[in-house]
């Protein structure tokens, strides 16, 4: 079997979910993600130009997001993140505001603005105080929990939390369509997940079968593979840089604790550094 692209890499995700001709795959994912009832089910989506903002370098990276418009005019942006940059909530609000305001044209009334939805799929634990793998945020009044408007909707989908539930048999892709679509992103690294999804695709889910067939096809395309490998290397380099920056921050904290005379066991507990690393810092 061909080694399939890792769909957690944003370039590969977009190749499957954000490419013209694959709109039915994106619609199926959105129906599962947004939990629309049957009467509001999405049948058509229109892929939009991802260059809806270009003001700085971060904006230019948004071209790897999947940006679409639903039949009712609602805008959706899907971003997949391998690395935790510790700025997701601010990035999310920034891109949401850009996408919402980009609808405004000269002469338009504010009432014509449509609902704007951001979906963040992350390959790390992000919301530590929330147990569920799928969290949805909107604008509510703090005390009475009244919804101010449904124009803003932000989703976080945390793949590590889902995998724990999968291994503990707390979720079933045969019963939950969102589970099957998110597990598809993990399938390149897990033969058991691949086998289960292939069975579901053959037995009951024609769109999932189309997605898996397309995934197989793009994974053999030399041009796609070349661009994918370049993007994957860039993400690995980014991850290494983030780890180095994090380690520098930890070392700085440890040095401050050493200067304050805090005992070694406490420093180890709070920083995660080894005894040998702390001893080296003492000699600096």
Coordinates of C-alpha atoms in Angstrom, one line a residue:
X1 CA 0.0 0.0 0.0
X2 CA 1.2 3.5 -0.8
X3 CA 2.3 5.6 2.1
X4 CA -0.4 8.2 2.5
X5 CA 0.2 11.8 3.2
X6 CA -0.2 12.9 6.9
X7 CA -3.5 14.8 6.8
X8 CA -2.5 16.7 10.0
X9 CA -0.1 18.6 7.8
X10 CA -2.1 21.7 6.6
X11 CA -1.0 21.3 2.9
X12 CA -2.2 17.7 2.8
X13 CA -5.5 18.6 4.6
X14 CA -6.2 21.3 2.1
X15 CA -5.3 19.0 -0.8
X16 CA -8.2 16.8 0.3
X17 CA -10.7 19.1 1.9
X18 CA -10.0 22.4 0.2
X19 CA -9.6 21.5 -3.5
X20 CA -12.1 22.2 -6.2
X21 CA -13.9 18.9 -7.1
X22 CA -13.8 17.8 -3.4
X23 CA -16.6 20.1 -2.2
X24 CA -18.8 17.1 -1.3
X25 CA -16.0 15.9 1.1
X26 CA -15.8 19.3 2.7
X27 CA -19.7 19.5 3.0
X28 CA -19.8 16.1 4.8
X29 CA -17.1 17.2 7.2
X30 CA -18.9 20.5 8.0
X31 CA -22.2 18.7 8.5
X32 CA -20.5 16.5 11.1
X33 CA -18.5 19.3 12.7
X34 CA -21.3 21.9 13.0
X35 CA -23.9 19.3 14.0
X36 CA -26.6 20.7 11.7
X37 CA -30.0 19.0 11.9
X38 CA -31.3 17.3 8.8
X39 CA -33.4 20.3 7.7
X40 CA -30.3 22.6 7.7
X41 CA -27.9 20.0 6.3
X42 CA -25.3 21.4 3.9
X43 CA -25.5 20.2 0.4
X44 CA -23.3 22.7 -1.4
X45 CA -20.2 24.7 -0.4
X46 CA -18.3 27.2 -2.4
X47 CA -14.5 27.4 -1.9
X48 CA -13.4 31.0 -1.5
X49 CA -10.1 32.7 -2.3
X50 CA -7.9 32.2 0.8
X51 CA -6.2 35.6 0.2
X52 CA -8.9 37.5 2.0
X53 CA -6.3 39.3 4.0
X54 CA -2.6 40.0 3.2
X55 CA -1.5 42.7 5.6
X56 CA 1.4 40.9 7.2
X57 CA 3.5 37.7 7.0
X58 CA 1.1 35.8 9.3
X59 CA -1.8 36.6 6.9
X60 CA 0.1 35.1 4.0
X61 CA 0.3 31.8 5.8
X62 CA -3.5 31.7 5.9
X63 CA -3.5 30.4 2.3
X64 CA -3.2 26.9 3.7
X65 CA -6.5 27.3 5.5
X66 CA -9.7 26.0 4.0
X67 CA -12.0 29.0 3.4
X68 CA -15.6 28.4 2.2
X69 CA -19.1 29.8 2.0
X70 CA -22.2 27.9 2.8
X71 CA -25.6 28.0 1.0
X72 CA -27.0 30.6 3.5
X73 CA -24.0 32.9 3.0
X74 CA -22.2 31.8 6.2
X75 CA -18.4 31.9 6.0
X76 CA -16.2 29.1 7.4
X77 CA -12.5 29.0 7.9
X78 CA -10.7 25.7 8.9
X79 CA -7.2 25.8 10.2
X80 CA -5.2 22.8 11.2
X81 CA -2.2 23.2 13.5
X82 CA 0.5 20.7 14.3
X83 CA 2.5 22.9 16.7
X84 CA 1.3 24.8 19.7
X85 CA 2.4 28.4 19.4
X86 CA 0.5 29.4 22.5
X87 CA -1.4 32.1 20.7
X88 CA -4.4 30.2 19.3
X89 CA -7.1 32.3 20.9
X90 CA -5.6 35.6 19.6
X91 CA -4.9 34.2 16.2
X92 CA -8.4 32.8 16.0
X93 CA -10.1 36.1 16.9
X94 CA -7.8 38.0 14.4
X95 CA -8.6 35.7 11.5
X96 CA -12.3 35.6 12.5
X97 CA -12.5 39.4 12.4
X98 CA -10.7 39.5 9.1
X99 CA -13.1 37.0 7.6
X100 CA -16.1 38.7 9.0
X101 CA -15.1 42.2 7.9
X102 CA -14.0 41.1 4.5
X103 CA -17.7 40.5 3.6
X104 CA -18.4 44.3 3.9
X105 CA -18.6 46.0 0.5
X106 CA -19.3 49.6 -0.3
X107 CA -23.0 50.4 0.2
X108 CA -23.7 47.3 2.2
X109 CA -25.9 47.4 5.3
X110 CA -24.5 45.7 8.5
X111 CA -27.6 43.5 8.4
X112 CA -26.3 41.8 5.3
X113 CA -23.2 40.5 7.1
X114 CA -23.4 36.7 7.5
X115 CA -22.4 34.3 10.2
X116 CA -18.7 33.6 10.4
X117 CA -17.3 30.3 11.8
X118 CA -13.8 29.3 12.6
X119 CA -12.8 25.7 13.1
X120 CA -9.4 25.0 14.7
X121 CA -8.2 21.4 14.5
X122 CA -5.1 21.1 16.7
X123 CA -2.7 18.2 17.2
X124 CA -2.0 19.1 20.8
X125 CA -3.9 19.4 24.1
X126 CA -5.0 23.1 24.2
X127 CA -8.0 23.6 26.5
X128 CA -6.7 21.8 29.6
X129 CA -9.7 22.6 31.7
X130 CA -12.1 21.0 29.2
X131 CA -12.4 17.2 28.9
X132 CA -14.2 17.0 25.6
X133 CA -12.2 17.0 22.3
X134 CA -14.7 19.3 20.6
X135 CA -15.5 22.7 22.1
X136 CA -17.7 25.4 20.7
X137 CA -17.6 29.1 21.8
X138 CA -20.1 31.9 21.1
X139 CA -20.9 35.3 22.6
X140 CA -23.0 35.0 25.8
X141 CA -24.1 37.3 28.6
X142 CA -22.0 36.2 31.6
X143 CA -24.7 35.9 34.2
X144 CA -27.8 34.8 32.4
X145 CA -26.0 32.8 29.6
X146 CA -28.1 34.6 26.9
X147 CA -26.7 34.4 23.4
X148 CA -26.0 37.9 22.1
X149 CA -25.7 36.9 18.5
X150 CA -24.9 33.7 16.5
X151 CA -22.7 35.7 14.1
X152 CA -19.6 34.4 15.9
X153 CA -18.8 30.7 16.3
X154 CA -15.4 29.3 17.2
X155 CA -14.6 25.6 17.4
X156 CA -11.6 23.8 18.8
X157 CA -11.1 20.1 17.9
X158 CA -8.2 18.5 19.9
X159 CA -6.9 15.3 18.2
X160 CA -5.0 14.0 21.2
X161 CA -8.1 14.0 23.4
X162 CA -10.1 12.2 20.7
X163 CA -7.4 9.5 20.4
X164 CA -7.6 8.8 24.1
X165 CA -11.4 8.4 23.9
X166 CA -10.9 6.1 20.8
X167 CA -8.4 3.9 22.7
X168 CA -10.7 3.8 25.7
X169 CA -13.6 2.8 23.4
X170 CA -15.6 6.0 24.5
X171 CA -16.3 7.0 20.9
X172 CA -17.3 5.0 17.8
X173 CA -16.8 6.2 14.3
X174 CA -19.6 4.1 13.1
X175 CA -22.0 6.1 15.2
X176 CA -20.5 9.6 15.1
X177 CA -19.6 11.1 11.8
X178 CA -17.3 13.8 13.3
X179 CA -15.3 11.1 15.0
X180 CA -14.8 9.3 11.7
X181 CA -13.6 12.4 9.9
X182 CA -11.2 13.4 12.7
X183 CA -9.9 9.9 13.0
X184 CA -9.2 10.0 9.2
X185 CA -6.6 12.7 10.0
X186 CA -4.8 10.2 12.3
X187 CA -5.1 7.2 9.9
X188 CA -1.8 7.6 8.2
X189 CA -0.1 6.6 11.5
X190 CA -2.6 4.0 12.7
X191 CA -3.4 0.8 10.7
X192 CA -6.4 -0.1 13.0
X193 CA -8.0 3.3 12.4
X194 CA -7.4 2.9 8.7
X195 CA -9.0 -0.6 8.6
X196 CA -12.1 0.6 10.6
X197 CA -12.6 3.6 8.3
X198 CA -12.2 1.5 5.2
X199 CA -14.9 -0.9 6.5
X200 CA -17.3 2.1 7.1
X201 CA -16.5 3.6 3.7
X202 CA -17.3 0.3 1.9
X203 CA -20.4 -0.5 3.9
X204 CA -22.2 2.8 4.4
X205 CA -20.4 6.0 3.7
X206 CA -19.9 6.8 0.0
X207 CA -18.4 10.3 0.7
X208 CA -15.9 8.8 3.1
X209 CA -15.0 6.3 0.4
X210 CA -14.5 9.2 -2.1
X211 CA -12.3 10.9 0.5
X212 CA -10.1 7.8 1.0
X213 CA -9.8 7.2 -2.7
X214 CA -8.8 10.8 -3.3
X215 CA -6.4 10.6 -0.4
X216 CA -4.8 7.6 -2.0
X217 CA -4.6 9.4 -5.3
X218 CA -3.0 12.6 -4.1
X219 CA -0.5 10.6 -2.1
X220 CA 0.9 9.2 -5.4
X221 CA 1.0 12.6 -7.2
X222 CA 4.7 13.5 -7.5
X223 CA 4.0 17.3 -7.5
X224 CA 1.8 17.0 -4.5
X225 CA 4.4 14.9 -2.7
X226 CA 7.2 17.4 -3.4
X227 CA 5.2 20.4 -2.0
X228 CA 4.0 18.3 0.9
X229 CA 7.5 17.3 1.9
X230 CA 8.7 20.9 1.8
X231 CA 5.8 22.0 4.0
X232 CA 6.3 19.1 6.4
X233 CA 10.0 20.0 6.8
X234 CA 9.1 23.6 7.4
X235 CA 6.6 22.5 10.2
X236 CA 9.3 20.3 11.8
X237 CA 11.8 23.2 11.7
X238 CA 9.1 25.4 13.3
X239 CA 8.5 22.7 16.0
X240 CA 12.3 22.6 16.8
X241 CA 12.5 26.4 17.0
X242 CA 9.5 26.4 19.4
X243 CA 11.1 23.8 21.6
X244 CA 14.3 25.7 21.7
X245 CA 12.5 28.9 22.7
X246 CA 10.6 27.0 25.4
X247 CA 13.7 25.5 26.8
X248 CA 15.4 28.9 27.0
X249 CA 12.4 30.2 28.9
X250 CA 12.6 27.3 31.3
X251 CA 16.3 27.8 31.9
X252 CA 15.8 31.5 32.6
X253 CA 13.2 30.6 35.2
X254 CA 15.5 28.0 36.7
X255 CA 18.4 30.4 37.0
X256 CA 16.1 32.9 38.8
X257 CA 15.1 30.2 41.2
X258 CA 18.7 29.2 41.8
X259 CA 19.6 32.8 42.6
X260 CA 16.7 33.0 45.1
X261 CA 18.1 29.9 46.9
X262 CA 15.1 27.6 46.1
X263 CA 16.0 24.0 46.8
X264 CA 16.9 21.6 44.0
X265 CA 13.9 19.3 44.3
X266 CA 11.4 22.2 43.9
X267 CA 13.3 23.4 40.9
X268 CA 13.1 19.9 39.3
X269 CA 9.4 19.6 40.1
X270 CA 8.5 23.1 38.7
X271 CA 10.7 23.2 35.6
X272 CA 11.0 19.5 34.5
X273 CA 14.8 19.9 34.3
X274 CA 17.1 17.1 35.3
X275 CA 19.4 17.2 38.4
X276 CA 22.4 17.3 36.0
X277 CA 21.0 20.2 34.1
X278 CA 20.4 22.2 37.3
X279 CA 23.9 21.4 38.5
X280 CA 25.3 22.8 35.2
X281 CA 23.2 26.0 35.6
X282 CA 24.7 26.4 39.1
X283 CA 28.2 26.5 37.6
X284 CA 27.3 29.3 35.2

